[in-house]
Structure formats: C-alpha cells, structure tokens
C-alpha cells in the first residue's frame, strides 16, 4: 500500500508559532498613524485590539508559545493532514512529487480557524464581550463565529455584498454558530451609508467591510475588532501550518523544492511558507516559495510597495505593503477571499527582500485546476485554494518538460462546499476572466 | 490536555468487513422473486449486480476481506476520527461520556463513500462501464459519483425531486465529479413518466427513484445498478465504521453502554452497530443499540415486519423488512436520506430477534439537537445524522436524571454543509413536524 497520507502524532503538534521578523536582515517598516503619519504607538491600537494581540503584532521574538487552551481547541481538528497527490501526479504524467497540506478539516472549513481561535481566546482573556469583523467569501466570518461561540463572545460580521449574494448559506452557518451577519456596505454604519449613497449597486469590497467593522468596534466600549488576515499576529497564528508541514515532510522522507499558497491578504500563504523561508535563511535550504494571486486583483505582481490604508475609509493605520490602492474595487470574481487591494505588510516586506516569488492566474484556469484536482484527489477545493492547485499543476508540468523530480508542496486552505454556484458557472462555460491593467 | 480525539493508526485499520448473518441464531429470510414469489436465485440478480456483489449479498461467511485497492482508497479519509464530545457533555451537565464517530471526513461528506468505493471497485473488476443509482438527500449520489470517477465508470443519478430542489448544489457536485444527475421522477424512464402523469407536482420518493435507476440499468447491456443502503452487501461494507470504533474505544479506554445511529435504509446504523451486536452475542457484552428514525417516516417503530417491494414499481425482489408499504409517500422532511418506506432486511431481522431498539423523533427536536451540537462541538451535522445526536442528548439527560455514568457512542454519518436551507428554516421557526399516523 503506497502511502498517500502523512498524519502527525498529536503529541508532536508544534506548541509555538513562528515570527519571521526575527530572521530578516532588518526590521520591517513600522505601521504609521493615519492622521499624524508618525510610527504607531501600541496605545493607538488599544481601541481595537486586546493588549496581548498588540504585543504579538509588534514583537521581534522568534517564537510565541501557544496557550494550552488554544492547543486544546486546535486539537479538535489539528494536526491537519498532509497528503501526497499520487492520483494527480499520475494524471499529469509528471516525475514531480506533489504534496498538499489540507486545512479544510477545521469545522468552519478553512485555515482561518487557526487565528480565529487564538484571537477569540486572547480577547476572552481580556474580558472582551463582543467582536466585530469583515468577511469576503465567508471563510473568515464563519471561523470567527465558530471561535466566538467556543469562548462565549458575541460576534458581528460585515460580509462583502457580492459574496453575501453568491453564498447565502454562509450567513446561515454564521447564525447557526450564534453570530450576526449582514451584507456590506449596509445601513448600520456611517461608512456603509456613504458607500451606498455613492453607488447603491456596489458589490462591496473587503476595504469597505473592514471600515464598517472598525467603525462599529471603535464606537462601543464592549467591542473589539478582529481581522482575518494582513496583520502580523494573524500571520503568526497561521505558522502552525508550516511548522506541522515541516514535520510531516520528514515523515514522508522528502523536502519541498517549491512551496505554494494562494494569496489574498497573505495569511494562508505565510502560514505555510514562512517556516520554510526560515529554513532557507537559517539552514541554507533552497525552497522556492510562491504566492499565487488572482489576475483580477494582483497586488504583489502589479501593485506598488508603499504606505497605504487597509480600508477605504482611511480608519486603519498606514501599512507599507504591495497595494493596488485603498480605493481599488476588484471585479466580483468567485475567489472572494482574494479580493483585497493590499498584501500583508510582513509578506510584502519578505517579498521586497527577494525571499519569495509571486504569480497571478485568471479564474478559468484556476477552476480548470480545481476540477482536475477534485476528479483525482476527491476533495472539492475552495476557489481561493484552487489558485495554489493550478500553480502546483503548472510546476508539475514544467518538471515533466524538464524531466525533473521536483518536490512540490501546496496549501489546500479550504473546501469549496459553499462555492458550488461558482463551479456551476464554470462547468456551464459562463465564467469571465479579468485582468488588471 | 484532555483528550477529545482518538485517531487510529492507519496501520491498524481493519482489513475485513463483518457479516452479522453468521452470528444470528437462524438464517435471515431470503429475498423472493417479485413475480414467482420463490426464493431468489443468484442468477436473478445478474442483470443488476456484478457477481462478486451478489456473492456478498448471499454469503454466510462471518468476514469478507477488503481488497487492497479498496483499502488504498479508504486511506484517502480512513480511519475516520472518533471524538469525545466533552463540550457537549459540559453543556448538558451530564455524568455521561459521549463519543461520536465522524464519517463526514470522506471527500463526498458522508459514510456512503465506504460502500460507493467498494461497489465501484467490484463493478470495475467485472468490466462494467456505467452505473445507475438513485439518491435522496444527495449524499449517496455524490459518493457514487466520486467513486465512479476514481474507477473511470460512467455514473447516472436519479435524485428525488424534493431534495433536488432543496439542494441544487448537490447536482453541481455530482457533475464536478463527472456524473449526470436529474430530478426523479423524470421523463427518461417509463416509471418516471407514469409517476409524473399521476401527479405532476409529486415530491418524488426513494421508491420511485430506485425504480427509475433499476429500469435504466436493466435496459442497457453496459450498465449495472448500485444501491446506497438496504442490501446486505451495502451494510457489510459499512461495518468498517464499527470495527474501527471498537479499536478506538479501546484507545479511549472505554466501552459504550449505548450505541446510536440514525436510520433510513439502515446502512450507517448497521455499520456502526453490527460489530457491537457481535460483541453482545459472542463476548457477552451488554451494549444497547438504538436506531433513530424520523417520526414522519418510522418504518421500524410503526411499520409491519413483512415481505414488501423495495420500489414503487415492484421491480425489486420482495424483501422481508419493517415497512410502511411500498406505496408510502413520506412528507418532504429535510432529512431526505431517511425518507424510505422500508428498513434493511438484515437490520429488520436483527430487530425482530430483539437484538436492538428503535425510536422516532420529529424534525424540530432533531434540529434543536443539531444546533446545540454545532455550537458546542463545531461540526455542522447533516439533518439525518442529527437524529442520532438528539437521541444521544436524550440518553445523556436520562443519565443525568439517574445520576449514571453512561457511555454513549453515536455515528455522525455526515456533515450538513448542503443542508443550510434547512437550518435557515429551522432558525426562522418555519419547520413543520410530521407524525406518521
């Protein structure tokens, strides 16, 4: 029996997160205050975040211990499995060996749960009663609803309108976990009312939804804000993925030449890639780490590396990142989780240092990869994750052409059970490709 | 760290299925030919089934070895996890210990994959090019589509109309795996045309859908038929669930006083319970095994134990089973997978011998259990599986009342990501309860 699955003994689950800032040749550029343009003081963040999360946001420590209660909750679905895609390899007739880490096993269905649990935990510790957030495709909103339920915190989700309409069941799922969800922009916030006045038919954007959630949290004593990507502490929490994958590649007696993740805000990519980049830096490994973004919203490959706002209302600090501009309105592609104008500052910094690669793919190619994958490996991927799949397929075909035994590892960040409308449109030949100009 | 998850080492995955017929005090009543009323000859089944499956249908051997290729495919998602529901226990303030086996980890999302892979394998071995089948809620149709794709077999699914309308994305999922699916009754078969002539607005039933799939397979040389429940060989393939659970309960250093499964045709219940009933018979264990059916379609608790047809068109053999009558049209409850007029003959026989218990629950109670479960344990259950959850909750509350350390094990046969319309209706207070009269 050929091994296709490499399960880590739960006793060996890593008990610390990894902070790549500690291993870079210089410190990352600081966030700036949106009004004064001065480097941010931790106090500036207190309205929105619990102290322990602010500390993690700014720490230069290489490792942060994972609290016992978070480890317990991780135990509901972690360690997540690592698979070798033997059927896909065969279908591609490639000498490459393709592995994937599957994060869709978490109850809400994606990697987002890794930081949702951590953020809910630290907020509960700080006595926070209510969290607000935004969500694109709904993966993050579901993850936070789930985590808040576990810690008895009220949860309020602003969901980008186009995704809200494409995936009505995401709302029901959030409500089943006790959260409240509504389409963004909406009438509950000043930001939302302004956006609707400007364009009543707007598909919405993560930038607007973030602004709504921030406005809500800032206005209420009992509330803090939670973000599902972009920030340092979010990327930190996701590194559990890469730390596990390192141990599982050992079980497979293999080591990746290429590591691939889809890229929206950057958290699932960073979660898998950063520990491998550490190995490149500290142990002279030579793994190529590739971020894959949608051609419709290509911040890393077409954006500028500069200070920009995280939201449309300029409520967030200025972050130095690859960005298409805070007012950029991405087309309504089905990979709603990747519709963000910017890229995580820490990932942007790593990219600016030449420590990783980036590429962009149009959505029809991405869905072709998704269908090929599910027909061979069974798992139905989220459209976001399918960006990584298609890039892995491209690598495997390139390896075939060059007759190379390339070892490829990608992050299958979530399942696509809520994205079948998109699959339907793809199978019917109705999907449009968009390219940023 | 309290253990909540008991993973079986893949090396210890059981490599044989269990046939309870070998351990019963007398042989089960034989199926009868629908025209002659004589006991069926294996030849009578050749139009519909591959020889090796007919052999399994009739065998009195205690164990059947699982072929290596099936073991490999099982390895994609098995051994499935066994969890202890510690958060649910706490919420119920019960001294009971509640465990559940989770079959939703298979790519199509339910236990049905266990027999789909086996049936596709044996049909592929026999050179069959095309399989037809029916599906209720869509779990079985998805499982067979997935398995046929793995073995390069064409797949044609007749899906009960009410479920087809409630869950349009199931069709897309089957098509993504390369199958063809349509609502039943439909115009492609004589049976379907007659049913539509009789009632153009019929919600359909599993009985009609089975008749359509059987008619289709019987009419074509290249096609055989596959059934997702009821038959002996289907129950046989599902016993991998109970065999794994026995080993996992050992890992938990515990043993169930009560084993619970939801009951439609009977395969997920039997899959978990039969190995425990074997332990009752052969090793003097005293586990109560409880089948839970919908109050709207209660074959075990309200049906007669008699010979009846498996479909509405009297195309199937006569099976001795608990039945509400082959013409019974169950109301359109959301647990579509439990809308079957009969009960697996082997489970019916076991029940008639007094070796198990049965109870029926209305759907609002079932959804209450589902929501309580997902708010505590995270996993969103299928409405079918939620019957087992609510029964487990009832047992835990009874144990609390009697101050008993009862050990409860139930089968969480699948996830409910395709059932959020039903959750939406429940949360809005719009679900009707139906009781069979």
JSON list of N, CA and C in Angstrom, two decimals, chain B residues 290-319:
[
{"chain": "B", "resi": 290, "resn": "UNK", "atom": "N", "xyz": [-29.33, 1.43, 19.40]},
{"chain": "B", "resi": 290, "resn": "UNK", "atom": "CA", "xyz": [-30.58, 2.17, 19.17]},
{"chain": "B", "resi": 290, "resn": "UNK", "atom": "C", "xyz": [-30.58, 2.80, 17.77]},
{"chain": "B", "resi": 291, "resn": "UNK", "atom": "N", "xyz": [-31.59, 2.44, 16.97]},
{"chain": "B", "resi": 291, "resn": "UNK", "atom": "CA", "xyz": [-31.78, 3.06, 15.65]},
{"chain": "B", "resi": 291, "resn": "UNK", "atom": "C", "xyz": [-32.77, 4.21, 15.80]},
{"chain": "B", "resi": 292, "resn": "UNK", "atom": "N", "xyz": [-32.45, 5.36, 15.18]},
{"chain": "B", "resi": 292, "resn": "UNK", "atom": "CA", "xyz": [-33.31, 6.54, 15.34]},
{"chain": "B", "resi": 292, "resn": "UNK", "atom": "C", "xyz": [-33.84, 6.97, 13.98]},
{"chain": "B", "resi": 293, "resn": "UNK", "atom": "N", "xyz": [-35.16, 6.95, 13.84]},
{"chain": "B", "resi": 293, "resn": "UNK", "atom": "CA", "xyz": [-35.77, 7.28, 12.56]},
{"chain": "B", "resi": 293, "resn": "UNK", "atom": "C", "xyz": [-36.62, 8.53, 12.68]},
{"chain": "B", "resi": 294, "resn": "UNK", "atom": "N", "xyz": [-36.98, 9.16, 11.54]},
{"chain": "B", "resi": 294, "resn": "UNK", "atom": "CA", "xyz": [-37.83, 10.35, 11.62]},
{"chain": "B", "resi": 294, "resn": "UNK", "atom": "C", "xyz": [-39.27, 9.95, 11.95]},
{"chain": "B", "resi": 295, "resn": "UNK", "atom": "N", "xyz": [-39.93, 10.74, 12.79]},
{"chain": "B", "resi": 295, "resn": "UNK", "atom": "CA", "xyz": [-41.33, 10.47, 13.13]},
{"chain": "B", "resi": 295, "resn": "UNK", "atom": "C", "xyz": [-42.22, 10.52, 11.88]},
{"chain": "B", "resi": 296, "resn": "UNK", "atom": "N", "xyz": [-41.73, 11.18, 10.83]},
{"chain": "B", "resi": 296, "resn": "UNK", "atom": "CA", "xyz": [-42.50, 11.30, 9.59]},
{"chain": "B", "resi": 296, "resn": "UNK", "atom": "C", "xyz": [-42.42, 10.04, 8.73]},
{"chain": "B", "resi": 297, "resn": "UNK", "atom": "N", "xyz": [-41.45, 9.19, 9.02]},
{"chain": "B", "resi": 297, "resn": "UNK", "atom": "CA", "xyz": [-41.22, 8.01, 8.17]},
{"chain": "B", "resi": 297, "resn": "UNK", "atom": "C", "xyz": [-40.67, 6.87, 9.03]},
{"chain": "B", "resi": 298, "resn": "UNK", "atom": "N", "xyz": [-41.46, 6.38, 9.99]},
{"chain": "B", "resi": 298, "resn": "UNK", "atom": "CA", "xyz": [-40.96, 5.50, 11.05]},
{"chain": "B", "resi": 298, "resn": "UNK", "atom": "C", "xyz": [-41.17, 4.02, 10.74]},
{"chain": "B", "resi": 299, "resn": "UNK", "atom": "N", "xyz": [-40.39, 3.47, 9.85]},
{"chain": "B", "resi": 299, "resn": "UNK", "atom": "CA", "xyz": [-40.61, 2.07, 9.43]},
{"chain": "B", "resi": 299, "resn": "UNK", "atom": "C", "xyz": [-40.40, 1.08, 10.58]},
{"chain": "B", "resi": 300, "resn": "UNK", "atom": "N", "xyz": [-39.36, 1.29, 11.40]},
{"chain": "B", "resi": 300, "resn": "UNK", "atom": "CA", "xyz": [-39.09, 0.31, 12.47]},
{"chain": "B", "resi": 300, "resn": "UNK", "atom": "C", "xyz": [-40.11, 0.40, 13.60]},
{"chain": "B", "resi": 301, "resn": "UNK", "atom": "N", "xyz": [-40.53, 1.62, 13.93]},
{"chain": "B", "resi": 301, "resn": "UNK", "atom": "CA", "xyz": [-41.42, 1.77, 15.10]},
{"chain": "B", "resi": 301, "resn": "UNK", "atom": "C", "xyz": [-42.89, 1.68, 14.74]},
{"chain": "B", "resi": 302, "resn": "UNK", "atom": "N", "xyz": [-43.27, 1.94, 13.47]},
{"chain": "B", "resi": 302, "resn": "UNK", "atom": "CA", "xyz": [-44.69, 1.90, 13.10]},
{"chain": "B", "resi": 302, "resn": "UNK", "atom": "C", "xyz": [-44.99, 0.95, 11.95]},
{"chain": "B", "resi": 303, "resn": "UNK", "atom": "N", "xyz": [-43.94, 0.40, 11.32]},
{"chain": "B", "resi": 303, "resn": "UNK", "atom": "CA", "xyz": [-44.18, -0.46, 10.15]},
{"chain": "B", "resi": 303, "resn": "UNK", "atom": "C", "xyz": [-44.48, -1.90, 10.54]},
{"chain": "B", "resi": 304, "resn": "UNK", "atom": "N", "xyz": [-44.86, -2.69, 9.55]},
{"chain": "B", "resi": 304, "resn": "UNK", "atom": "CA", "xyz": [-45.06, -4.13, 9.75]},
{"chain": "B", "resi": 304, "resn": "UNK", "atom": "C", "xyz": [-43.82, -4.88, 9.29]},
{"chain": "B", "resi": 305, "resn": "UNK", "atom": "N", "xyz": [-43.54, -6.01, 9.94]},
{"chain": "B", "resi": 305, "resn": "UNK", "atom": "CA", "xyz": [-42.42, -6.86, 9.50]},
{"chain": "B", "resi": 305, "resn": "UNK", "atom": "C", "xyz": [-42.97, -7.89, 8.52]},
{"chain": "B", "resi": 306, "resn": "UNK", "atom": "N", "xyz": [-42.80, -7.62, 7.24]},
{"chain": "B", "resi": 306, "resn": "UNK", "atom": "CA", "xyz": [-43.43, -8.48, 6.21]},
{"chain": "B", "resi": 306, "resn": "UNK", "atom": "C", "xyz": [-42.69, -8.34, 4.88]},
{"chain": "B", "resi": 307, "resn": "UNK", "atom": "N", "xyz": [-42.99, -9.23, 3.94]},
{"chain": "B", "resi": 307, "resn": "UNK", "atom": "CA", "xyz": [-42.40, -9.12, 2.61]},
{"chain": "B", "resi": 307, "resn": "UNK", "atom": "C", "xyz": [-43.00, -7.93, 1.88]},
{"chain": "B", "resi": 308, "resn": "UNK", "atom": "N", "xyz": [-42.11, -7.10, 1.29]},
{"chain": "B", "resi": 308, "resn": "UNK", "atom": "CA", "xyz": [-42.58, -5.93, 0.55]},
{"chain": "B", "resi": 308, "resn": "UNK", "atom": "C", "xyz": [-41.58, -5.61, -0.55]},
{"chain": "B", "resi": 309, "resn": "UNK", "atom": "N", "xyz": [-42.01, -4.79, -1.50]},
{"chain": "B", "resi": 309, "resn": "UNK", "atom": "CA", "xyz": [-41.13, -4.36, -2.58]},
{"chain": "B", "resi": 309, "resn": "UNK", "atom": "C", "xyz": [-40.22, -3.24, -2.10]},
{"chain": "B", "resi": 310, "resn": "UNK", "atom": "N", "xyz": [-39.04, -3.14, -2.72]},
{"chain": "B", "resi": 310, "resn": "UNK", "atom": "CA", "xyz": [-38.10, -2.08, -2.39]},
{"chain": "B", "resi": 310, "resn": "UNK", "atom": "C", "xyz": [-38.39, -0.79, -3.14]},
{"chain": "B", "resi": 311, "resn": "UNK", "atom": "N", "xyz": [-39.22, -0.87, -4.18]},
{"chain": "B", "resi": 311, "resn": "UNK", "atom": "CA", "xyz": [-39.51, 0.31, -5.01]},
{"chain": "B", "resi": 311, "resn": "UNK", "atom": "C", "xyz": [-41.01, 0.39, -5.27]},
{"chain": "B", "resi": 312, "resn": "UNK", "atom": "N", "xyz": [-41.43, 1.50, -5.86]},
{"chain": "B", "resi": 312, "resn": "UNK", "atom": "CA", "xyz": [-42.87, 1.68, -6.13]},
{"chain": "B", "resi": 312, "resn": "UNK", "atom": "C", "xyz": [-43.35, 0.86, -7.32]},
{"chain": "B", "resi": 313, "resn": "UNK", "atom": "N", "xyz": [-42.43, 0.49, -8.22]},
{"chain": "B", "resi": 313, "resn": "UNK", "atom": "CA", "xyz": [-42.86, -0.17, -9.46]},
{"chain": "B", "resi": 313, "resn": "UNK", "atom": "C", "xyz": [-42.79, -1.70, -9.36]},
{"chain": "B", "resi": 314, "resn": "UNK", "atom": "N", "xyz": [-42.50, -2.20, -8.18]},
{"chain": "B", "resi": 314, "resn": "UNK", "atom": "CA", "xyz": [-42.42, -3.65, -7.95]},
{"chain": "B", "resi": 314, "resn": "UNK", "atom": "C", "xyz": [-41.38, -4.32, -8.86]},
{"chain": "B", "resi": 315, "resn": "UNK", "atom": "N", "xyz": [-40.31, -3.60, -9.15]},
{"chain": "B", "resi": 315, "resn": "UNK", "atom": "CA", "xyz": [-39.25, -4.17, -9.98]},
{"chain": "B", "resi": 315, "resn": "UNK", "atom": "C", "xyz": [-38.24, -4.93, -9.13]},
{"chain": "B", "resi": 316, "resn": "UNK", "atom": "N", "xyz": [-38.12, -4.57, -7.85]},
{"chain": "B", "resi": 316, "resn": "UNK", "atom": "CA", "xyz": [-37.11, -5.21, -7.00]},
{"chain": "B", "resi": 316, "resn": "UNK", "atom": "C", "xyz": [-37.67, -6.52, -6.45]},
{"chain": "B", "resi": 317, "resn": "UNK", "atom": "N", "xyz": [-36.78, -7.37, -5.95]},
{"chain": "B", "resi": 317, "resn": "UNK", "atom": "CA", "xyz": [-37.25, -8.56, -5.24]},
{"chain": "B", "resi": 317, "resn": "UNK", "atom": "C", "xyz": [-38.10, -8.18, -4.04]},
{"chain": "B", "resi": 318, "resn": "UNK", "atom": "N", "xyz": [-38.90, -9.14, -3.56]},
{"chain": "B", "resi": 318, "resn": "UNK", "atom": "CA", "xyz": [-39.63, -8.94, -2.31]},
{"chain": "B", "resi": 318, "resn": "UNK", "atom": "C", "xyz": [-38.65, -9.16, -1.17]},
{"chain": "B", "resi": 319, "resn": "UNK", "atom": "N", "xyz": [-38.61, -8.22, -0.25]},
{"chain": "B", "resi": 319, "resn": "UNK", "atom": "CA", "xyz": [-37.68, -8.28, 0.87]},
{"chain": "B", "resi": 319, "resn": "UNK", "atom": "C", "xyz": [-38.48, -8.33, 2.17]}
]
